[in-house]
């Protein structure tokens, strides 16, 4: 018997294809990033409208620093602008912002903006928006292993006692359930260093649609597909 799944609690999105969207229209790549911000805003509204508990958006990876300097600078400036601009709407929608990623290396004005919005929205009880920014899955695991190693060295934990809960609790996503559904746009069939530990049993949904063209109806289609799937978690 096929049992319908409920609406997923946590959807994570690899927002990919901004550059190709722009190039395909004869525009500079940064024009694609501007459109990408609009698509991200629409996604937050849609996630809120259908009652998702957690939405994680992959905005900038640790590898994205390898891009040309002017693209990185523009991305940082875009983020700084948008974060302040979105605050009133996040407040009115009761959305809480959390950031996952390493704070080090992020330009100070961007960090200040992020910290401000995280602080202002901290008591909101609706959708939790997790922004993966300067995020790398392997860095996250390294940070967790180092934290656990320090606890072992301090005599607070025995190596044999280390459980999945200890590792999960040492990740940036401490306290947040693993994603039920991972969406990737732009046709790439890879994970690109995203949430490596957390996606062990996440359902994957890939589309060739480029991120700036991805709208609420695409999210609803992904969720409807998810609801028709049978999750077995290794069982029968
Ligand atoms: C995703 O779009 C946005 C970021 C990684 C910041 P891309 O910029 O990767 O677009 P493509 O993949 O080059 O088309
Ligand atoms: C993944 O996209 C990172 C984000 C969406 C922020 P990339 O465009 O960086 O991934 P690759 O390089 O195609 O794997
Ligand atoms: Mg890309």
mmCIF file of C-alpha atoms and ligand atoms in Angstrom:
data_model
loop_
_atom_site.group_PDB
_atom_site.id
_atom_site.type_symbol
_atom_site.label_atom_id
_atom_site.label_comp_id
_atom_site.label_asym_id
_atom_site.label_seq_id
_atom_site.Cartn_x
_atom_site.Cartn_y
_atom_site.Cartn_z
ATOM 1 C CA UNK A 1 0.000 0.000 0.000
ATOM 2 C CA UNK A 2 1.287 3.436 -0.880
ATOM 3 C CA UNK A 3 0.859 5.757 2.039
ATOM 4 C CA UNK A 4 0.905 9.485 1.321
ATOM 5 C CA UNK A 5 3.573 11.404 3.171
ATOM 6 C CA UNK A 6 2.635 14.529 5.080
ATOM 7 C CA UNK A 7 4.008 17.894 4.013
ATOM 8 C CA UNK A 8 7.756 17.710 4.691
ATOM 9 C CA UNK A 9 8.903 19.515 7.816
ATOM 10 C CA UNK A 10 12.238 20.522 6.325
ATOM 11 C CA UNK A 11 13.037 21.316 2.698
ATOM 12 C CA UNK A 12 16.593 22.208 1.667
ATOM 13 C CA UNK A 13 17.382 23.853 -1.659
ATOM 14 C CA UNK A 14 20.568 24.102 -3.718
ATOM 15 C CA UNK A 15 19.712 27.281 -5.619
ATOM 16 C CA UNK A 16 21.791 26.758 -8.759
ATOM 17 C CA UNK A 17 21.827 28.203 -12.273
ATOM 18 C CA UNK A 18 21.823 31.973 -11.762
ATOM 19 C CA UNK A 19 24.884 32.431 -13.974
ATOM 20 C CA UNK A 20 23.512 30.323 -16.838
ATOM 21 C CA UNK A 21 20.155 32.072 -16.624
ATOM 22 C CA UNK A 22 21.884 35.426 -17.163
ATOM 23 C CA UNK A 23 24.343 34.242 -19.808
ATOM 24 C CA UNK A 24 21.480 32.679 -21.750
ATOM 25 C CA UNK A 25 19.865 36.096 -21.935
ATOM 26 C CA UNK A 26 23.079 37.866 -22.867
ATOM 27 C CA UNK A 27 23.293 39.476 -19.425
ATOM 28 C CA UNK A 28 26.191 39.584 -16.945
ATOM 29 C CA UNK A 29 26.171 36.757 -14.367
ATOM 30 C CA UNK A 30 25.381 39.175 -11.561
ATOM 31 C CA UNK A 31 22.008 39.913 -13.202
ATOM 32 C CA UNK A 32 21.240 36.254 -12.571
ATOM 33 C CA UNK A 33 22.123 36.621 -8.912
ATOM 34 C CA UNK A 34 19.741 39.586 -8.629
ATOM 35 C CA UNK A 35 16.927 37.484 -10.074
ATOM 36 C CA UNK A 36 18.009 34.660 -7.793
ATOM 37 C CA UNK A 37 17.376 36.822 -4.743
ATOM 38 C CA UNK A 38 13.807 37.426 -5.988
ATOM 39 C CA UNK A 39 13.280 33.689 -6.433
ATOM 40 C CA UNK A 40 14.567 33.103 -2.891
ATOM 41 C CA UNK A 41 12.108 35.663 -1.530
ATOM 42 C CA UNK A 42 9.241 33.944 -3.369
ATOM 43 C CA UNK A 43 10.370 30.610 -1.909
ATOM 44 C CA UNK A 44 10.238 31.928 1.656
ATOM 45 C CA UNK A 45 6.690 33.213 1.035
ATOM 46 C CA UNK A 46 5.601 29.892 -0.470
ATOM 47 C CA UNK A 47 7.216 27.861 2.331
ATOM 48 C CA UNK A 48 5.456 30.037 4.892
ATOM 49 C CA UNK A 49 2.140 29.743 3.044
ATOM 50 C CA UNK A 50 2.159 25.928 3.106
ATOM 51 C CA UNK A 51 3.344 25.698 6.693
ATOM 52 C CA UNK A 52 6.859 24.276 6.307
ATOM 53 C CA UNK A 53 8.723 24.331 9.602
ATOM 54 C CA UNK A 54 12.240 24.623 8.137
ATOM 55 C CA UNK A 55 13.537 25.911 4.818
ATOM 56 C CA UNK A 56 17.274 25.780 4.141
ATOM 57 C CA UNK A 57 18.657 27.805 1.241
ATOM 58 C CA UNK A 58 22.223 27.258 0.014
ATOM 59 C CA UNK A 59 23.343 30.794 -0.752
ATOM 60 C CA UNK A 60 27.157 30.654 -0.792
ATOM 61 C CA UNK A 61 29.517 27.720 -0.416
ATOM 62 C CA UNK A 62 33.065 27.641 0.926
ATOM 63 C CA UNK A 63 34.110 26.801 -2.654
ATOM 64 C CA UNK A 64 32.338 29.847 -4.101
ATOM 65 C CA UNK A 65 35.260 32.009 -2.884
ATOM 66 C CA UNK A 66 37.131 30.599 -5.900
ATOM 67 C CA UNK A 67 34.984 32.669 -8.284
ATOM 68 C CA UNK A 68 36.260 35.892 -9.904
ATOM 69 C CA UNK A 69 36.685 38.613 -7.321
ATOM 70 C CA UNK A 70 34.066 40.949 -8.816
ATOM 71 C CA UNK A 71 31.410 38.222 -8.751
ATOM 72 C CA UNK A 72 32.184 37.429 -5.099
ATOM 73 C CA UNK A 73 32.104 41.130 -4.193
ATOM 74 C CA UNK A 74 28.753 41.595 -5.929
ATOM 75 C CA UNK A 75 27.302 38.519 -4.233
ATOM 76 C CA UNK A 76 28.381 39.856 -0.838
ATOM 77 C CA UNK A 77 26.930 43.291 -1.575
ATOM 78 C CA UNK A 78 23.649 41.745 -2.785
ATOM 79 C CA UNK A 79 23.379 39.733 0.376
ATOM 80 C CA UNK A 80 24.089 42.727 2.576
ATOM 81 C CA UNK A 81 21.395 44.775 0.772
ATOM 82 C CA UNK A 82 18.775 42.049 0.762
ATOM 83 C CA UNK A 83 19.185 41.002 4.365
ATOM 84 C CA UNK A 84 18.236 44.444 5.681
ATOM 85 C CA UNK A 85 15.475 44.864 3.090
ATOM 86 C CA UNK A 86 13.833 41.547 3.979
ATOM 87 C CA UNK A 87 13.744 42.123 7.741
ATOM 88 C CA UNK A 88 10.269 43.773 7.878
ATOM 89 C CA UNK A 89 8.697 40.949 5.881
ATOM 90 C CA UNK A 90 10.448 38.273 7.949
ATOM 91 C CA UNK A 91 9.040 39.939 11.068
ATOM 92 C CA UNK A 92 5.515 40.214 9.677
ATOM 93 C CA UNK A 93 5.606 36.541 8.647
ATOM 94 C CA UNK A 94 6.998 35.495 12.046
ATOM 95 C CA UNK A 95 10.031 33.928 10.297
ATOM 96 C CA UNK A 96 13.161 33.211 12.260
ATOM 97 C CA UNK A 97 16.503 33.448 10.464
ATOM 98 C CA UNK A 98 19.370 31.163 11.354
ATOM 99 C CA UNK A 99 22.656 30.973 9.514
ATOM 100 C CA UNK A 100 24.729 27.859 9.006
ATOM 101 C CA UNK A 101 28.338 28.192 7.897
ATOM 102 C CA UNK A 102 31.589 29.607 9.164
ATOM 103 C CA UNK A 103 31.416 33.251 10.233
ATOM 104 C CA UNK A 104 35.159 33.706 9.661
ATOM 105 C CA UNK A 105 36.132 35.146 6.297
ATOM 106 C CA UNK A 106 32.778 36.872 5.710
ATOM 107 C CA UNK A 107 33.192 40.645 5.149
ATOM 108 C CA UNK A 108 32.333 42.567 8.311
ATOM 109 C CA UNK A 109 29.353 44.584 6.940
ATOM 110 C CA UNK A 110 27.720 41.365 5.726
ATOM 111 C CA UNK A 111 28.337 39.664 9.044
ATOM 112 C CA UNK A 112 26.891 42.617 10.892
ATOM 113 C CA UNK A 113 23.747 42.548 8.738
ATOM 114 C CA UNK A 114 23.285 38.815 9.222
ATOM 115 C CA UNK A 115 23.843 39.034 12.987
ATOM 116 C CA UNK A 116 21.358 41.894 13.198
ATOM 117 C CA UNK A 117 18.584 40.003 11.387
ATOM 118 C CA UNK A 118 19.298 36.775 13.280
ATOM 119 C CA UNK A 119 19.032 38.727 16.531
ATOM 120 C CA UNK A 120 15.858 40.621 15.561
ATOM 121 C CA UNK A 121 14.040 37.463 14.442
ATOM 122 C CA UNK A 122 15.255 35.214 17.276
ATOM 123 C CA UNK A 123 11.890 35.026 19.070
ATOM 124 C CA UNK A 124 9.808 34.397 15.933
ATOM 125 C CA UNK A 125 7.956 31.116 16.093
ATOM 126 C CA UNK A 126 6.872 30.459 12.498
ATOM 127 C CA UNK A 127 9.030 29.154 9.673
ATOM 128 C CA UNK A 128 12.740 28.822 10.468
ATOM 129 C CA UNK A 129 14.777 29.990 7.499
ATOM 130 C CA UNK A 130 18.262 28.529 7.515
ATOM 131 C CA UNK A 131 20.614 30.335 5.252
ATOM 132 C CA UNK A 132 23.688 28.329 4.341
ATOM 133 C CA UNK A 133 26.271 31.010 3.886
ATOM 134 C CA UNK A 134 30.016 30.430 3.686
ATOM 135 C CA UNK A 135 28.857 26.872 4.222
ATOM 136 C CA UNK A 136 30.753 23.687 3.455
ATOM 137 C CA UNK A 137 29.589 20.250 4.562
ATOM 138 C CA UNK A 138 33.127 19.002 5.159
ATOM 139 C CA UNK A 139 34.060 22.125 7.114
ATOM 140 C CA UNK A 140 30.960 21.596 9.241
ATOM 141 C CA UNK A 141 32.006 18.017 9.972
ATOM 142 C CA UNK A 142 35.582 19.102 10.732
ATOM 143 C CA UNK A 143 34.303 21.729 13.165
ATOM 144 C CA UNK A 144 32.110 19.088 14.825
ATOM 145 C CA UNK A 145 34.930 16.525 15.080
ATOM 146 C CA UNK A 146 37.233 19.150 16.570
ATOM 147 C CA UNK A 147 34.618 20.138 19.151
ATOM 148 C CA UNK A 148 34.120 16.485 20.111
ATOM 149 C CA UNK A 149 37.894 15.894 20.235
ATOM 150 C CA UNK A 150 38.213 18.806 22.647
ATOM 151 C CA UNK A 151 35.546 17.266 24.875
ATOM 152 C CA UNK A 152 37.391 13.937 24.820
ATOM 153 C CA UNK A 153 40.665 15.646 25.690
ATOM 154 C CA UNK A 154 38.961 17.466 28.554
ATOM 155 C CA UNK A 155 37.810 14.101 29.921
ATOM 156 C CA UNK A 156 34.169 15.022 29.438
ATOM 157 C CA UNK A 157 33.458 12.282 26.868
ATOM 158 C CA UNK A 158 34.838 8.789 26.103
ATOM 159 C CA UNK A 159 35.515 8.048 22.409
ATOM 160 C CA UNK A 160 33.325 4.930 22.662
ATOM 161 C CA UNK A 161 30.422 7.028 23.926
ATOM 162 C CA UNK A 162 30.329 9.223 20.822
ATOM 163 C CA UNK A 163 26.930 8.687 19.227
ATOM 164 C CA UNK A 164 25.068 10.056 16.222
ATOM 165 C CA UNK A 165 23.388 12.435 18.640
ATOM 166 C CA UNK A 166 26.787 13.798 19.725
ATOM 167 C CA UNK A 167 27.828 14.404 16.120
ATOM 168 C CA UNK A 168 24.429 15.900 15.200
ATOM 169 C CA UNK A 169 24.577 18.147 18.255
ATOM 170 C CA UNK A 170 28.001 19.451 17.260
ATOM 171 C CA UNK A 171 26.850 20.467 13.759
ATOM 172 C CA UNK A 172 25.679 23.959 12.759
ATOM 173 C CA UNK A 173 22.178 22.444 12.434
ATOM 174 C CA UNK A 174 21.992 21.401 16.101
ATOM 175 C CA UNK A 175 18.333 21.058 17.084
ATOM 176 C CA UNK A 176 17.020 21.092 13.509
ATOM 177 C CA UNK A 177 15.562 17.900 12.019
ATOM 178 C CA UNK A 178 17.305 16.472 8.949
ATOM 179 C CA UNK A 179 15.859 17.646 5.621
ATOM 180 C CA UNK A 180 13.026 15.469 4.328
ATOM 181 C CA UNK A 181 13.450 16.770 0.805
ATOM 182 C CA UNK A 182 16.436 18.237 -1.040
ATOM 183 C CA UNK A 183 15.774 20.207 -4.219
ATOM 184 C CA UNK A 184 18.478 21.124 -6.712
ATOM 185 C CA UNK A 185 17.859 23.316 -9.723
ATOM 186 C CA UNK A 186 19.790 23.745 -13.002
ATOM 187 C CA UNK A 187 20.127 20.076 -13.906
ATOM 188 C CA UNK A 188 23.317 19.264 -11.983
ATOM 189 C CA UNK A 189 23.209 15.847 -10.346
ATOM 190 C CA UNK A 190 25.477 16.509 -7.404
ATOM 191 C CA UNK A 191 25.453 17.580 -3.783
ATOM 192 C CA UNK A 192 28.277 20.160 -3.946
ATOM 193 C CA UNK A 193 29.342 19.773 -0.321
ATOM 194 C CA UNK A 194 25.880 20.474 1.111
ATOM 195 C CA UNK A 195 24.617 18.990 4.418
ATOM 196 C CA UNK A 196 26.658 15.808 4.026
ATOM 197 C CA UNK A 197 25.747 14.289 7.377
ATOM 198 C CA UNK A 198 22.134 15.464 7.427
ATOM 199 C CA UNK A 199 21.001 14.115 4.037
ATOM 200 C CA UNK A 200 21.660 10.435 4.823
ATOM 201 C CA UNK A 201 17.975 9.591 4.178
ATOM 202 C CA UNK A 202 16.746 12.761 2.495
ATOM 203 C CA UNK A 203 14.613 12.394 -0.646
ATOM 204 C CA UNK A 204 16.264 14.053 -3.662
ATOM 205 C CA UNK A 205 14.426 16.080 -6.312
ATOM 206 C CA UNK A 206 16.375 17.559 -9.221
ATOM 207 C CA UNK A 207 15.055 19.800 -11.968
ATOM 208 C CA UNK A 208 16.658 21.362 -15.052
ATOM 209 C CA UNK A 209 14.850 24.652 -14.289
ATOM 210 C CA UNK A 210 17.369 27.394 -13.531
ATOM 211 C CA UNK A 211 17.029 28.981 -10.103
ATOM 212 C CA UNK A 212 15.705 32.413 -11.229
ATOM 213 C CA UNK A 213 12.886 30.596 -13.074
ATOM 214 C CA UNK A 214 12.024 28.365 -10.112
ATOM 215 C CA UNK A 215 8.760 29.515 -8.570
ATOM 216 C CA UNK A 216 6.238 28.443 -5.933
ATOM 217 C CA UNK A 217 4.487 26.077 -8.380
ATOM 218 C CA UNK A 218 7.798 24.198 -8.803
ATOM 219 C CA UNK A 219 8.113 23.898 -5.032
ATOM 220 C CA UNK A 220 4.562 22.553 -4.803
ATOM 221 C CA UNK A 221 5.302 20.029 -7.571
ATOM 222 C CA UNK A 222 8.425 18.826 -5.739
ATOM 223 C CA UNK A 223 6.440 18.438 -2.531
ATOM 224 C CA UNK A 224 3.601 16.610 -4.290
ATOM 225 C CA UNK A 225 6.181 14.174 -5.764
ATOM 226 C CA UNK A 226 7.713 13.749 -2.321
ATOM 227 C CA UNK A 227 4.307 12.930 -0.869
ATOM 228 C CA UNK A 228 3.846 10.100 -3.369
ATOM 229 C CA UNK A 229 7.143 8.454 -2.450
ATOM 230 C CA UNK A 230 7.657 5.630 0.010
ATOM 231 C CA UNK A 231 10.484 6.243 2.429
ATOM 232 C CA UNK A 232 11.927 3.006 3.687
ATOM 233 C CA UNK A 233 14.969 4.037 5.753
ATOM 234 C CA UNK A 234 16.519 0.662 4.995
ATOM 235 C CA UNK A 235 13.416 -1.280 6.025
ATOM 236 C CA UNK A 236 10.921 -3.016 3.746
HETATM 237 C C1 LIG B 1 23.944 29.667 -7.929
HETATM 238 O O1 LIG B 1 24.068 29.998 -9.266
HETATM 239 C C2 LIG B 1 24.296 30.818 -7.010
HETATM 240 C C3 LIG B 1 25.555 30.647 -6.275
HETATM 241 C C4 LIG B 1 26.314 29.592 -6.292
HETATM 242 C C5 LIG B 1 25.982 31.772 -5.463
HETATM 243 P P1 LIG B 1 25.457 29.919 -10.018
HETATM 244 O O2 LIG B 1 26.147 31.224 -9.896
HETATM 245 O O3 LIG B 1 26.237 28.750 -9.561
HETATM 246 O O4 LIG B 1 24.979 29.716 -11.521
HETATM 247 P P2 LIG B 1 25.622 28.741 -12.590
HETATM 248 O O5 LIG B 1 25.648 27.369 -11.979
HETATM 249 O O6 LIG B 1 26.985 29.254 -12.877
HETATM 250 O O7 LIG B 1 24.701 28.825 -13.758
HETATM 251 C C1 LIG B 2 26.247 25.075 -5.167
HETATM 252 O O1 LIG B 2 26.291 25.590 -6.459
HETATM 253 C C2 LIG B 2 26.369 26.198 -4.155
HETATM 254 C C3 LIG B 2 25.230 27.086 -4.067
HETATM 255 C C4 LIG B 2 24.084 26.967 -4.711
HETATM 256 C C5 LIG B 2 25.404 28.190 -3.172
HETATM 257 P P1 LIG B 2 27.656 25.675 -7.272
HETATM 258 O O2 LIG B 2 27.322 26.286 -8.575
HETATM 259 O O3 LIG B 2 28.692 26.328 -6.460
HETATM 260 O O4 LIG B 2 28.024 24.121 -7.427
HETATM 261 P P2 LIG B 2 28.971 23.389 -8.483
HETATM 262 O O5 LIG B 2 30.235 24.170 -8.555
HETATM 263 O O6 LIG B 2 28.247 23.382 -9.792
HETATM 264 O O7 LIG B 2 29.141 22.009 -7.935
HETATM 265 MG MG1 LIG B 3 26.335 26.816 -10.158
#
